[in-house]
Coordinates of C-alpha atoms in Angstrom, one line a residue:
Chain A
X1 CA 25.3 118.6 -22.9
X2 CA 26.8 115.7 -25.0
X3 CA 24.5 113.4 -22.6
X4 CA 21.0 115.2 -23.8
X5 CA 21.7 115.8 -27.7
X6 CA 22.5 112.0 -27.0
X7 CA 19.3 111.8 -25.5
X8 CA 17.3 113.4 -27.6
X9 CA 18.4 111.7 -31.2
X10 CA 18.1 108.5 -29.4
X11 CA 14.7 109.7 -29.0
X12 CA 14.0 110.9 -32.1
X13 CA 14.9 107.9 -33.8
X14 CA 13.4 105.7 -32.0
X15 CA 10.0 107.4 -32.5
X16 CA 10.7 107.5 -35.9
X17 CA 11.3 104.1 -36.0
X18 CA 7.9 103.8 -33.8
X19 CA 6.0 105.5 -36.7
X20 CA 6.6 103.8 -39.6
X21 CA 5.6 100.8 -37.7
X22 CA 2.6 102.8 -36.9
X23 CA 2.0 103.9 -40.8
X24 CA 1.9 100.3 -41.5
X25 CA -1.0 99.3 -39.5
X26 CA -3.5 98.9 -42.7
X27 CA -1.7 96.2 -43.6
X28 CA -1.9 94.8 -39.9
X29 CA -5.3 92.9 -40.6
X30 CA -6.5 91.4 -43.6
X31 CA -10.4 91.6 -43.2
X32 CA -10.6 90.6 -39.4
X33 CA -7.3 88.1 -39.5
X34 CA -4.0 89.5 -38.3
X35 CA -1.5 89.2 -41.3
X36 CA 1.7 90.2 -40.0
X37 CA 3.5 88.8 -42.5
X38 CA 2.0 91.5 -44.8
X39 CA 2.7 94.0 -42.0
X40 CA 6.3 93.3 -42.3
X41 CA 6.5 93.6 -45.7
X42 CA 4.5 97.0 -45.8
X43 CA 7.1 98.2 -43.2
X44 CA 10.0 97.0 -45.9
X45 CA 9.0 98.5 -49.1
X46 CA 7.9 101.8 -46.2
X47 CA 11.9 102.1 -45.4
X48 CA 12.5 101.4 -48.8
X49 CA 10.8 104.0 -50.5
X50 CA 11.4 106.8 -47.6
X51 CA 15.3 105.7 -48.6
X52 CA 14.6 107.0 -52.5
X53 CA 11.7 109.7 -51.1
X54 CA 12.5 111.8 -54.3
X55 CA 11.0 109.1 -56.6
X56 CA 7.6 107.9 -54.9
X57 CA 4.4 108.7 -56.8
X58 CA 1.1 108.1 -55.6
X59 CA -2.1 107.5 -57.2
X60 CA -5.4 109.9 -57.6
X61 CA -8.5 109.2 -59.4
X62 CA -9.4 112.1 -61.3
X63 CA -12.6 111.7 -63.2
X64 CA -12.2 108.2 -64.0
X65 CA -9.0 108.9 -65.1
X66 CA -5.7 107.4 -62.8
X67 CA -3.2 110.4 -62.3
X68 CA 0.0 109.8 -61.1
X69 CA 1.8 112.2 -59.1
X70 CA 5.4 113.1 -57.4
X71 CA 4.7 112.8 -54.1
X72 CA 6.9 115.1 -52.2
X73 CA 6.4 118.6 -53.6
X74 CA 2.9 118.0 -53.2
X75 CA 2.8 116.5 -49.3
X76 CA 5.3 119.0 -48.5
X77 CA 2.6 121.3 -49.8
X78 CA 0.1 120.5 -47.9
X79 CA 2.0 119.9 -44.6
X80 CA 3.9 123.6 -44.5
X81 CA 0.2 124.8 -44.6
X82 CA -0.7 122.2 -41.6
X83 CA 2.6 123.0 -39.7
X84 CA 1.8 126.7 -40.0
X85 CA -1.1 127.0 -38.6
X86 CA -0.2 124.2 -35.9
X87 CA 2.5 126.0 -34.2
X88 CA 0.7 129.4 -35.5
X89 CA -1.9 128.0 -33.0
X90 CA 0.3 126.5 -30.8
X91 CA 2.2 129.5 -29.8
X92 CA -0.9 132.1 -29.4
X93 CA -2.6 129.4 -26.8
X94 CA 0.7 129.5 -25.1
X95 CA 1.6 132.8 -24.9
X96 CA -2.1 133.7 -24.4
X97 CA -2.7 131.0 -21.3
X98 CA 0.0 132.3 -19.9
X99 CA -1.1 136.1 -19.7
X100 CA -4.2 135.3 -18.5
X101 CA -2.1 132.7 -15.8
X102 CA -0.3 136.5 -14.6
X103 CA -3.4 138.4 -14.2
X104 CA -5.4 135.2 -12.8
X105 CA -3.0 134.8 -9.3
X106 CA -3.1 138.0 -8.4
X107 CA -7.0 138.1 -7.6
X108 CA -8.5 137.2 -4.4
X109 CA -8.1 132.9 -4.2
X110 CA -12.2 133.3 -4.5
X111 CA -12.2 134.5 -8.0
X112 CA -9.8 131.9 -8.9
X113 CA -11.6 129.1 -7.6
X114 CA -14.4 130.0 -9.8
X115 CA -12.4 130.5 -13.1
X116 CA -10.7 127.1 -12.4
X117 CA -14.2 125.7 -12.1
X118 CA -15.2 127.0 -15.4
X119 CA -12.2 126.0 -17.0
X120 CA -12.7 122.5 -15.6
X121 CA -16.1 123.0 -17.6
X122 CA -15.0 124.6 -20.8
X123 CA -12.1 121.9 -21.3
X124 CA -14.9 118.7 -21.3
X125 CA -16.5 120.2 -24.6
X126 CA -15.5 117.9 -27.1
X127 CA -14.0 119.7 -29.6
X128 CA -16.5 119.6 -33.0
X129 CA -18.7 121.1 -30.4
X130 CA -17.0 124.4 -29.7
X131 CA -17.1 124.0 -33.7
X132 CA -19.9 124.1 -34.7
X133 CA -21.0 126.2 -32.6
X134 CA -18.5 129.1 -34.3
X135 CA -19.5 127.9 -37.8
X136 CA -23.4 128.8 -36.2
X137 CA -22.6 132.0 -34.5
X138 CA -20.6 133.1 -37.6
X139 CA -23.7 131.5 -39.7
X140 CA -26.1 133.1 -37.7
X141 CA -24.2 137.0 -37.8
X142 CA -24.8 136.9 -41.3
X143 CA -28.6 135.7 -41.7
X144 CA -28.8 139.1 -39.3
X145 CA -27.1 141.6 -40.3
X146 CA -25.5 140.3 -43.8
X147 CA -21.7 140.4 -42.5
X148 CA -19.9 137.3 -43.4
X149 CA -17.2 138.1 -40.9
X150 CA -14.4 135.0 -42.1
X151 CA -15.3 132.0 -44.2
X152 CA -16.3 129.0 -42.8
X153 CA -15.6 126.7 -45.5
X154 CA -12.8 126.7 -48.2
X155 CA -14.0 126.4 -51.2
X156 CA -12.1 126.2 -55.1
X157 CA -9.3 129.5 -54.2
X158 CA -10.9 130.2 -51.2
X159 CA -8.4 129.6 -48.2
X160 CA -9.9 130.0 -44.5
X161 CA -6.9 131.1 -42.3
X162 CA -8.8 132.7 -38.8
X163 CA -11.3 130.4 -38.0
X164 CA -9.2 127.3 -37.9
X165 CA -6.3 129.3 -36.0
X166 CA -9.3 130.6 -34.2
X167 CA -10.6 127.4 -33.4
X168 CA -7.4 125.5 -32.5
X169 CA -6.4 128.2 -30.0
X170 CA -9.0 127.9 -27.9
X171 CA -9.2 124.7 -26.6
X172 CA -5.0 124.3 -26.0
X173 CA -5.7 128.1 -24.4
X174 CA -8.4 126.6 -22.3
X175 CA -6.4 123.3 -21.7
X176 CA -2.9 124.9 -21.2
X177 CA -4.6 127.8 -19.3
X178 CA -6.2 125.2 -16.5
X179 CA -3.3 123.7 -16.3
X180 CA -0.8 126.5 -15.5
X181 CA -2.7 127.7 -12.7
X182 CA -2.4 124.4 -11.1
X183 CA 1.2 124.5 -11.4
X184 CA 1.5 127.7 -10.3
X185 CA -1.0 127.0 -7.3
X186 CA 1.8 124.0 -6.2
X187 CA 4.6 126.6 -6.5
X188 CA 2.5 129.1 -4.4
X189 CA 3.0 126.6 -1.5
X190 CA 6.5 126.2 -1.6
X191 CA 8.7 127.6 0.7
X192 CA 10.9 129.9 -1.1
X193 CA 7.6 131.8 -1.8
X194 CA 6.5 132.7 1.3
X195 CA 9.5 133.4 1.6
X196 CA 9.2 135.9 -0.6
X197 CA 6.7 137.2 0.4
X198 CA 7.8 138.2 4.2
X199 CA 10.7 140.1 3.2
X200 CA 7.7 142.4 1.7
X201 CA 8.2 141.6 -2.4
X202 CA 5.1 142.0 -4.1
X203 CA 3.2 139.3 -5.4
X204 CA 3.5 140.5 -9.5
X205 CA 7.5 139.8 -8.6
X206 CA 7.4 137.0 -7.0
X207 CA 5.1 135.8 -9.7
X208 CA 7.8 136.5 -12.9
X209 CA 11.2 135.7 -10.9
X210 CA 10.6 133.2 -8.7
X211 CA 7.1 130.8 -9.6
X212 CA 6.9 131.2 -13.8
X213 CA 10.8 129.9 -14.0
X214 CA 9.9 127.3 -11.5
X215 CA 6.5 126.4 -12.8
X216 CA 7.8 126.0 -16.0
X217 CA 9.2 122.2 -16.2
X218 CA 5.8 121.0 -15.0
X219 CA 4.2 123.0 -17.3
X220 CA 7.2 122.0 -20.4
X221 CA 6.0 118.4 -19.4
X222 CA 2.2 119.2 -20.0
X223 CA 2.9 121.1 -23.2
X224 CA 3.4 117.7 -25.2
X225 CA -0.3 116.3 -24.1
X226 CA -1.4 119.7 -25.0
X227 CA 0.1 119.1 -28.1
X228 CA -0.9 115.4 -29.2
X229 CA -4.6 117.1 -28.2
X230 CA -4.3 119.7 -31.0
X231 CA -3.4 116.8 -33.3
X232 CA -6.8 115.2 -33.4
X233 CA -7.9 118.9 -33.4
X234 CA -6.0 119.8 -36.5
X235 CA -7.1 116.6 -38.4
X236 CA -11.5 117.5 -37.1
X237 CA -10.7 121.4 -38.0
X238 CA -8.9 120.2 -42.2
X239 CA -12.1 118.1 -42.6
X240 CA -14.6 120.4 -41.6
X241 CA -13.0 123.3 -42.6
X242 CA -12.5 121.0 -46.1
X243 CA -9.1 122.6 -46.1
X244 CA -6.1 121.0 -48.0
X245 CA -4.1 120.6 -45.3
X246 CA -1.2 117.1 -44.5
X247 CA -4.2 114.9 -41.7
X248 CA -6.8 115.3 -44.3
X249 CA -4.7 114.9 -47.5
X250 CA -3.6 111.4 -45.4
X251 CA -7.2 110.6 -44.9
X252 CA -7.7 110.6 -48.4
X253 CA -4.6 108.4 -49.0
X254 CA -4.7 105.6 -46.5
X255 CA -1.1 104.4 -47.7
X256 CA 1.4 103.2 -45.5
X257 CA 4.3 105.1 -47.1
X258 CA 2.0 108.5 -46.9
X259 CA 0.6 107.9 -43.5
X260 CA 4.3 106.9 -42.7
X261 CA 5.5 110.4 -44.1
X262 CA 3.0 112.4 -43.2
X263 CA 3.0 111.9 -40.2
X264 CA 6.9 112.1 -39.2
X265 CA 6.6 115.2 -41.6
X266 CA 4.3 116.3 -38.9
X267 CA 5.9 114.8 -36.2
X268 CA 9.3 116.9 -36.4
X269 CA 8.8 120.4 -35.9
X270 CA 6.6 119.2 -32.7
X271 CA 9.8 117.4 -31.9
X272 CA 12.1 120.1 -32.8
X273 CA 9.7 122.8 -30.0
X274 CA 10.0 119.9 -27.9
X275 CA 13.7 119.6 -27.5
X276 CA 14.6 123.0 -28.0
X277 CA 12.5 124.0 -24.9
X278 CA 14.5 120.5 -23.3
X279 CA 17.3 122.5 -23.8
X280 CA 16.4 125.4 -22.4
X281 CA 14.4 123.9 -19.1
X282 CA 17.5 121.6 -18.4
X283 CA 20.1 124.2 -18.4
X284 CA 18.2 126.3 -16.4
X285 CA 17.2 124.1 -13.8
X286 CA 20.8 121.8 -13.8
X287 CA 19.3 118.4 -14.0
X288 CA 17.5 116.0 -16.0
X289 CA 14.4 116.6 -17.5
X290 CA 12.7 113.7 -19.3
X291 CA 9.4 114.6 -21.8
Chain B
X1 CA -14.3 102.7 2.9
X2 CA -14.0 104.3 -0.5
X3 CA -17.9 104.0 -1.1
X4 CA -17.8 106.2 2.4
X5 CA -15.6 108.4 1.2
X6 CA -16.9 108.7 -2.5
X7 CA -20.1 109.1 -1.0
X8 CA -19.3 112.9 0.7
X9 CA -18.3 114.1 -2.9
X10 CA -21.0 116.0 -4.2
X11 CA -19.5 116.5 -7.5
X12 CA -19.5 112.0 -7.7
X13 CA -22.6 112.2 -6.8
X14 CA -24.3 114.1 -8.9
X15 CA -22.0 112.3 -12.1
X16 CA -22.9 109.4 -10.4
X17 CA -26.4 109.6 -10.6
X18 CA -26.6 111.7 -14.3
X19 CA -25.0 108.4 -15.7
X20 CA -27.2 106.0 -14.1
X21 CA -30.7 107.6 -14.8
X22 CA -29.4 108.0 -18.4
X23 CA -28.6 104.5 -18.7
X24 CA -31.3 103.8 -16.7
X25 CA -34.1 104.8 -18.9
X26 CA -32.8 104.2 -21.6
X27 CA -32.6 100.1 -20.6
X28 CA -36.6 100.9 -19.5
X29 CA -36.9 102.8 -23.0
X30 CA -36.2 99.3 -24.8
X31 CA -37.8 97.1 -22.6
X32 CA -41.3 99.4 -22.6
X33 CA -41.0 100.1 -26.9
X34 CA -38.2 97.7 -27.9
X35 CA -36.7 100.2 -29.8
X36 CA -39.2 101.9 -31.9
X37 CA -38.7 105.6 -33.0
X38 CA -41.7 107.4 -33.2
X39 CA -42.0 109.0 -36.5
X40 CA -43.6 112.3 -37.5
X41 CA -44.9 112.6 -41.0
X42 CA -46.8 116.1 -42.7
X43 CA -48.4 118.4 -39.6
X44 CA -51.9 119.2 -40.3
X45 CA -54.0 120.8 -38.2
X46 CA -57.5 121.3 -38.8
X47 CA -56.9 119.9 -42.6
X48 CA -54.9 122.7 -42.9
X49 CA -51.2 122.1 -44.0
X50 CA -49.1 123.4 -40.8
X51 CA -45.4 121.5 -42.7
X52 CA -43.0 118.3 -43.3
X53 CA -40.0 117.1 -41.5
X54 CA -37.8 118.4 -40.3
X55 CA -39.6 120.0 -37.4
X56 CA -38.0 122.4 -34.7
X57 CA -37.9 121.5 -31.3
X58 CA -40.6 124.1 -30.9
X59 CA -42.8 122.7 -32.9
X60 CA -42.3 119.0 -31.8
X61 CA -40.9 119.4 -27.8
X62 CA -38.7 119.0 -26.6
X63 CA -35.6 118.2 -28.9
X64 CA -38.1 117.9 -32.6
X65 CA -37.2 115.7 -35.5
X66 CA -34.8 114.7 -37.8
X67 CA -35.0 115.1 -41.7
X68 CA -37.1 111.7 -41.6
X69 CA -39.0 112.6 -39.1
X70 CA -37.8 110.7 -35.9
X71 CA -38.3 112.6 -33.1
X72 CA -34.4 113.5 -31.4
X73 CA -35.0 112.8 -27.5
X74 CA -36.4 109.6 -28.4
X75 CA -33.3 108.7 -30.1
X76 CA -31.3 110.2 -27.9
X77 CA -32.6 108.4 -25.3
X78 CA -32.0 104.7 -27.3
X79 CA -28.5 105.4 -27.9
X80 CA -27.5 106.6 -24.2
X81 CA -27.0 103.1 -23.5
X82 CA -25.0 101.9 -26.5
X83 CA -22.4 104.8 -26.3
X84 CA -22.1 104.8 -23.0
X85 CA -22.4 101.1 -22.9
X86 CA -19.0 100.8 -25.2
X87 CA -17.3 103.3 -24.0
X88 CA -17.5 101.9 -20.4
X89 CA -17.0 98.3 -21.8
X90 CA -13.5 100.0 -23.5
X91 CA -12.5 101.3 -20.6
X92 CA -12.8 98.3 -18.6
X93 CA -10.6 96.3 -21.4
X94 CA -8.4 98.3 -21.0
X95 CA -7.5 99.2 -17.7
X96 CA -7.3 95.6 -16.7
X97 CA -4.9 94.5 -20.1
X98 CA -2.8 97.5 -19.4
X99 CA -2.7 96.6 -15.8
X100 CA -1.5 93.2 -16.6
X101 CA 1.4 94.0 -19.1
X102 CA 2.0 98.0 -17.0
X103 CA 2.8 95.8 -13.8
X104 CA 4.2 92.6 -15.8
X105 CA 6.6 95.3 -17.4
X106 CA 7.0 97.0 -14.5
X107 CA 8.3 94.3 -12.7
X108 CA 10.5 92.5 -15.0
X109 CA 11.4 94.4 -17.9
X110 CA 12.8 97.4 -16.4
X111 CA 16.0 96.8 -18.5
X112 CA 14.2 97.9 -22.0
X113 CA 12.2 100.6 -20.1
X114 CA 14.4 103.3 -22.1
X115 CA 14.4 101.4 -25.4
X116 CA 10.5 101.1 -25.2
X117 CA 9.5 104.6 -23.6
X118 CA 10.8 106.4 -26.3
X119 CA 9.8 103.8 -29.5
X120 CA 5.8 103.8 -27.7
X121 CA 6.2 107.8 -27.5
X122 CA 5.7 107.4 -31.3
X123 CA 1.4 107.2 -30.2
X124 CA 2.3 110.5 -29.2
X125 CA 2.6 112.1 -31.9
X126 CA 0.0 110.5 -33.7
X127 CA -4.1 111.6 -33.6
X128 CA -5.3 108.3 -32.7
X129 CA -8.3 108.7 -34.8
X130 CA -6.8 109.0 -38.0
X131 CA -4.9 105.1 -37.5
X132 CA -8.4 103.9 -36.0
X133 CA -10.0 104.9 -39.8
X134 CA -7.9 103.1 -41.3
X135 CA -8.3 100.1 -39.3
X136 CA -12.0 100.3 -38.7
X137 CA -13.1 101.6 -42.7
X138 CA -13.0 98.1 -44.5
X139 CA -15.1 95.8 -41.3
X140 CA -17.8 98.8 -39.9
X141 CA -18.6 100.3 -44.1
X142 CA -21.7 98.2 -45.5
X143 CA -21.5 98.0 -49.2
X144 CA -23.0 100.3 -50.3
X145 CA -24.4 98.1 -53.6
X146 CA -25.6 94.9 -52.7
X147 CA -26.9 96.5 -48.9
X148 CA -24.8 93.8 -46.7
X149 CA -22.7 93.6 -44.2
X150 CA -19.2 92.0 -45.0
X151 CA -19.2 90.5 -41.3
X152 CA -21.0 89.6 -38.5
X153 CA -22.0 92.3 -36.1
X154 CA -20.4 90.5 -33.4
X155 CA -17.6 90.5 -35.0
X156 CA -18.1 94.2 -36.2
X157 CA -18.4 94.9 -32.8
X158 CA -15.3 93.2 -31.4
X159 CA -13.4 94.1 -34.3
X160 CA -14.3 97.5 -33.2
X161 CA -13.4 97.1 -29.4
X162 CA -10.7 95.5 -29.8
X163 CA -8.7 98.4 -31.7
X164 CA -9.8 100.7 -29.4
X165 CA -8.6 98.7 -26.4
X166 CA -4.8 98.4 -28.8
X167 CA -3.8 101.6 -29.9
X168 CA -4.6 102.6 -26.2
X169 CA -2.5 100.2 -24.8
X170 CA 1.0 100.4 -25.3
X171 CA 1.0 104.5 -23.6
X172 CA -1.6 103.2 -20.7
X173 CA 0.7 100.0 -20.3
X174 CA 3.4 101.9 -19.8
X175 CA 2.2 104.5 -17.4
X176 CA 0.8 101.9 -14.9
X177 CA 4.6 100.2 -15.7
X178 CA 6.4 103.0 -14.5
X179 CA 4.0 103.6 -11.6
X180 CA 4.7 100.1 -10.6
X181 CA 8.5 100.6 -10.9
X182 CA 7.9 104.3 -8.7
X183 CA 6.6 101.7 -5.6
X184 CA 9.0 99.0 -6.0
X185 CA 11.9 101.6 -5.6
X186 CA 10.4 102.3 -2.1
X187 CA 11.9 101.5 0.8
X188 CA 9.3 99.8 2.3
X189 CA 9.6 97.2 -1.1
X190 CA 13.2 96.4 0.4
X191 CA 12.3 95.4 4.2
X192 CA 10.0 93.2 2.5
X193 CA 12.8 91.9 0.4
X194 CA 14.7 91.6 3.0
X195 CA 12.3 89.8 5.1
X196 CA 12.1 87.1 2.6
X197 CA 9.1 88.1 0.9
X198 CA 9.0 86.7 -2.5
X199 CA 8.4 89.1 -5.9
X200 CA 4.3 87.6 -6.7
X201 CA 3.8 88.5 -2.2
X202 CA 4.9 92.0 -3.1
X203 CA 3.0 92.5 -6.1
X204 CA 0.2 91.6 -4.0
X205 CA 0.6 92.8 -0.8
X206 CA 2.3 96.4 -1.7
X207 CA 1.8 97.3 -5.3
X208 CA -1.4 96.6 -6.5
X209 CA -2.9 98.4 -2.9
X210 CA -0.9 101.3 -4.1
X211 CA -1.6 101.2 -7.2
X212 CA -5.5 100.4 -7.2
X213 CA -6.7 104.2 -6.0
X214 CA -4.8 105.4 -9.3
X215 CA -6.7 102.8 -11.7
X216 CA -9.9 103.5 -10.5
X217 CA -9.0 107.5 -11.6
X218 CA -7.5 105.8 -15.0
X219 CA -10.5 104.0 -15.7
X220 CA -12.7 106.5 -15.3
X221 CA -9.7 108.6 -17.4
X222 CA -9.8 105.9 -20.3
X223 CA -14.2 106.6 -20.7
X224 CA -14.0 110.3 -21.3
X225 CA -11.0 109.4 -23.8
X226 CA -13.5 106.5 -25.5
X227 CA -16.4 109.2 -26.0
X228 CA -14.2 111.8 -27.6
X229 CA -12.8 109.4 -29.7
X230 CA -16.7 108.5 -30.5
X231 CA -17.5 111.9 -31.5
X232 CA -14.7 112.0 -33.8
X233 CA -15.4 108.7 -35.4
X234 CA -19.6 109.8 -35.8
X235 CA -17.8 112.4 -37.9
X236 CA -16.0 110.3 -39.7
X237 CA -19.4 108.0 -40.3
X238 CA -17.7 104.9 -38.5
X239 CA -20.7 104.0 -35.9
X240 CA -20.8 101.4 -33.3
X241 CA -21.9 98.2 -34.7
X242 CA -21.5 99.1 -38.3
X243 CA -22.8 101.9 -40.7
X244 CA -25.4 101.1 -42.7
X245 CA -25.4 102.7 -46.0
X246 CA -29.6 103.1 -48.0
X247 CA -30.1 104.1 -50.8
X248 CA -32.7 107.2 -50.9
X249 CA -33.7 109.1 -53.4
X250 CA -31.4 111.3 -52.6
X251 CA -28.3 109.6 -52.6
X252 CA -26.9 107.2 -50.3
X253 CA -27.9 107.9 -46.3
X254 CA -25.6 106.3 -43.8
X255 CA -27.3 105.2 -40.6
X256 CA -25.5 103.8 -37.5
X257 CA -27.4 100.2 -36.9
X258 CA -27.6 100.6 -33.1
X259 CA -28.8 104.2 -32.6
X260 CA -26.0 105.5 -30.7
X261 CA -25.4 109.2 -30.9
X262 CA -22.5 108.8 -33.0
X263 CA -24.3 108.0 -35.3
X264 CA -27.1 111.0 -35.0
X265 CA -23.7 113.3 -35.5
X266 CA -22.6 111.6 -39.0
X267 CA -26.0 111.5 -40.4
X268 CA -26.7 115.0 -40.7
X269 CA -23.6 117.2 -39.7
X270 CA -23.9 118.3 -42.7
X271 CA -27.3 120.1 -42.2
X272 CA -25.3 122.2 -39.4
X273 CA -26.3 125.0 -41.2
X274 CA -29.7 124.4 -42.3
X275 CA -31.4 121.6 -39.4
X276 CA -28.6 123.1 -36.5
X277 CA -30.3 121.4 -34.1
X278 CA -30.0 118.0 -35.1
X279 CA -26.5 117.7 -34.8
X280 CA -26.5 119.9 -32.1
X281 CA -28.6 117.8 -29.7
X282 CA -25.9 114.8 -29.7
X283 CA -23.1 116.6 -29.2
X284 CA -24.4 118.2 -26.3
X285 CA -25.2 115.0 -25.6
X286 CA -21.9 114.1 -25.4
X287 CA -20.7 116.6 -23.5
X288 CA -23.1 116.7 -20.6
X289 CA -21.6 112.9 -20.3
X290 CA -18.0 113.8 -20.8
X291 CA -19.3 116.5 -17.6
X292 CA -20.5 114.0 -15.4
X293 CA -17.4 111.5 -16.0
X294 CA -15.4 114.2 -15.2
X295 CA -17.2 115.1 -12.7
X296 CA -16.4 111.9 -11.1
X297 CA -13.1 112.1 -11.7
X298 CA -12.7 115.1 -9.5
X299 CA -15.0 112.8 -6.6
X300 CA -12.4 110.1 -7.2
X301 CA -9.4 112.4 -6.8
X302 CA -10.6 113.8 -3.8
X303 CA -12.0 111.0 -1.9
X304 CA -8.3 109.7 -2.3
X305 CA -6.7 112.6 -0.9
X306 CA -8.9 112.6 2.0
X307 CA -6.7 112.6 5.3
X308 CA -8.4 109.6 6.2
X309 CA -8.3 107.3 2.8
X310 CA -4.3 108.7 2.9
X311 CA -1.4 105.3 1.8
X312 CA 1.4 106.6 1.7
X313 CA 2.4 108.6 -1.8
X314 CA 4.2 108.3 -4.6
X315 CA 6.7 110.8 -4.2
X316 CA 8.4 110.9 -7.8
X317 CA 12.2 111.3 -7.7
X318 CA 13.2 114.3 -8.3
X319 CA 11.0 116.1 -5.3
X320 CA 12.4 113.6 -2.7
X321 CA 15.1 116.3 -1.8
X322 CA 12.6 119.8 -1.6
X323 CA 10.1 117.6 0.5
X324 CA 12.7 116.8 2.7
X325 CA 14.0 120.3 2.6
X326 CA 10.8 121.7 3.2
X327 CA 9.8 119.4 5.8
X328 CA 13.0 121.1 8.3
X329 CA 12.0 124.1 7.2
X330 CA 8.6 123.8 8.5
X331 CA 9.9 123.3 12.0
X332 CA 9.9 126.7 12.0
X333 CA 7.3 128.7 11.8
X334 CA 5.5 131.5 12.9
X335 CA 3.0 131.3 16.1
X336 CA 0.9 133.8 14.5
X337 CA 1.0 132.6 11.1
X338 CA -2.2 133.6 8.8
X339 CA -3.7 131.3 6.6
X340 CA -3.0 133.5 3.8
X341 CA -0.4 135.7 3.6
X342 CA -0.7 137.3 0.3
X343 CA -3.9 139.6 1.3
X344 CA -0.8 141.0 3.8
X345 CA 1.4 141.8 1.0
X346 CA -1.5 142.7 -1.5
X347 CA -3.2 145.2 0.9
X348 CA 0.7 146.9 1.5

């Protein structure tokens, strides 16, 4: 166990260093020429500011007036909302995909093949297209029936939650669903499944007791990619629905300290999810699993 | 050999033909009309006023016009070569550079592998488009006041391509480096070393041939990635070749200076509820193009997996154990085994 904690903390520290390097990229170029000195200076100042993080302020221009605000409470406010819908969407997507996969593996092979192809097609849709289809659908329903199913854009005090979560859940569900079917099919060809079938055990029990456990490793490794994919979805969703979220906030305030701090804030919950998954899986499987 | 295998894959042929036709028509269009797009002003029929732009697809088939009366179909055909060309160019540079760096890294820099993977892991927790935005915004945007770009077209394009390549290079190079390490651990490499082969010889004769099919898959997958990024860049008003700001009576209007698809999305996305067809058409074209390239990837994968094409597979270390086990178990089989035993279980 010490070894996995050591590995995870090393990963945690090194990734944060990497994020700080990434956060200073706006200073990397001066015009079109490389500005390594400025880049290094920016990294240094970010490190200094991160140490005294509760004193860091940022400037906002409101009605031609410069206003200084403390960064910490603001970042926390916008961040908690983004992280909430992000994690909610991921777990929803994961559970729905798992449930669908459970139903799917019990279907005849030809149906599975068709489902796989449809998912393959759906997976290639740009997220912006899916979002626009959702928005157009809501507008179309409104013009036909005068019922506004959900708010499509946030304005003033009105928050939109349902539609962003829906959009943010849909695409990862499709991805995870397809990846899970592929992983399960790979497991299905293993000999222990054959043996279990030979013993006369029903498919759904084989699925729950045996395949699920073994396929989890692959699904877990795939999840990391899905989470990364969801991040850019989150940015698009925040911008299109005009949500006052973390990534939208970073976009409007492109200063190295805000980028670095914001990215670290987004990274920590994802890391926690992956770390817990990693620990559980290593316990169950009994050997090293690197994500 | 490879090409023959690919031609047997219907998915590959469909995808490849779609892209080929799209690019050729786009080039022919530019040669014929010199990039001129027909514009429709007020429509009249027998002296009666029939409407003004934007026109719906039903009025001006097949795709309608945008709010300035430009024919969307012509614009999409015209823009295809820039969008797809950009994606292919970036993907070529990414794959070639990442291969050079990755193979070097995999064969000489194994000691830093542990640290490097974790450090560059940061890229997996960042939406790349966010970083790209900060890098490209000052370069690509036209100054709204003077209506002049700060930089020359070639500089802008070069910088954009450079940024798109640079930001994906660490992850891709690590992936290829990892592959290289796996190949270098194989037994035939050891035997080759025992016979006296040098490092470069091994790279050329053993590592590269094993890497090549995977590189093809990587290449096309990178085209798809770039297309996804271009859609996002379109939303954020970062267009290939530069974002053109034009003052009109109602405000600043943003246009793509090359006329590629991302520009068609960006300038019209705000009008989604008013003129849904204008931003939707380039988005759908993006989706179709990504489908076509995904078809190509599937085709390549199947062609590689085809028994005639198989060169030794790279099995990750963990799986090697189960692989051996299954081989010894597979020697015992029922003679009258049915291909799918699942049906038997289910009917029970």
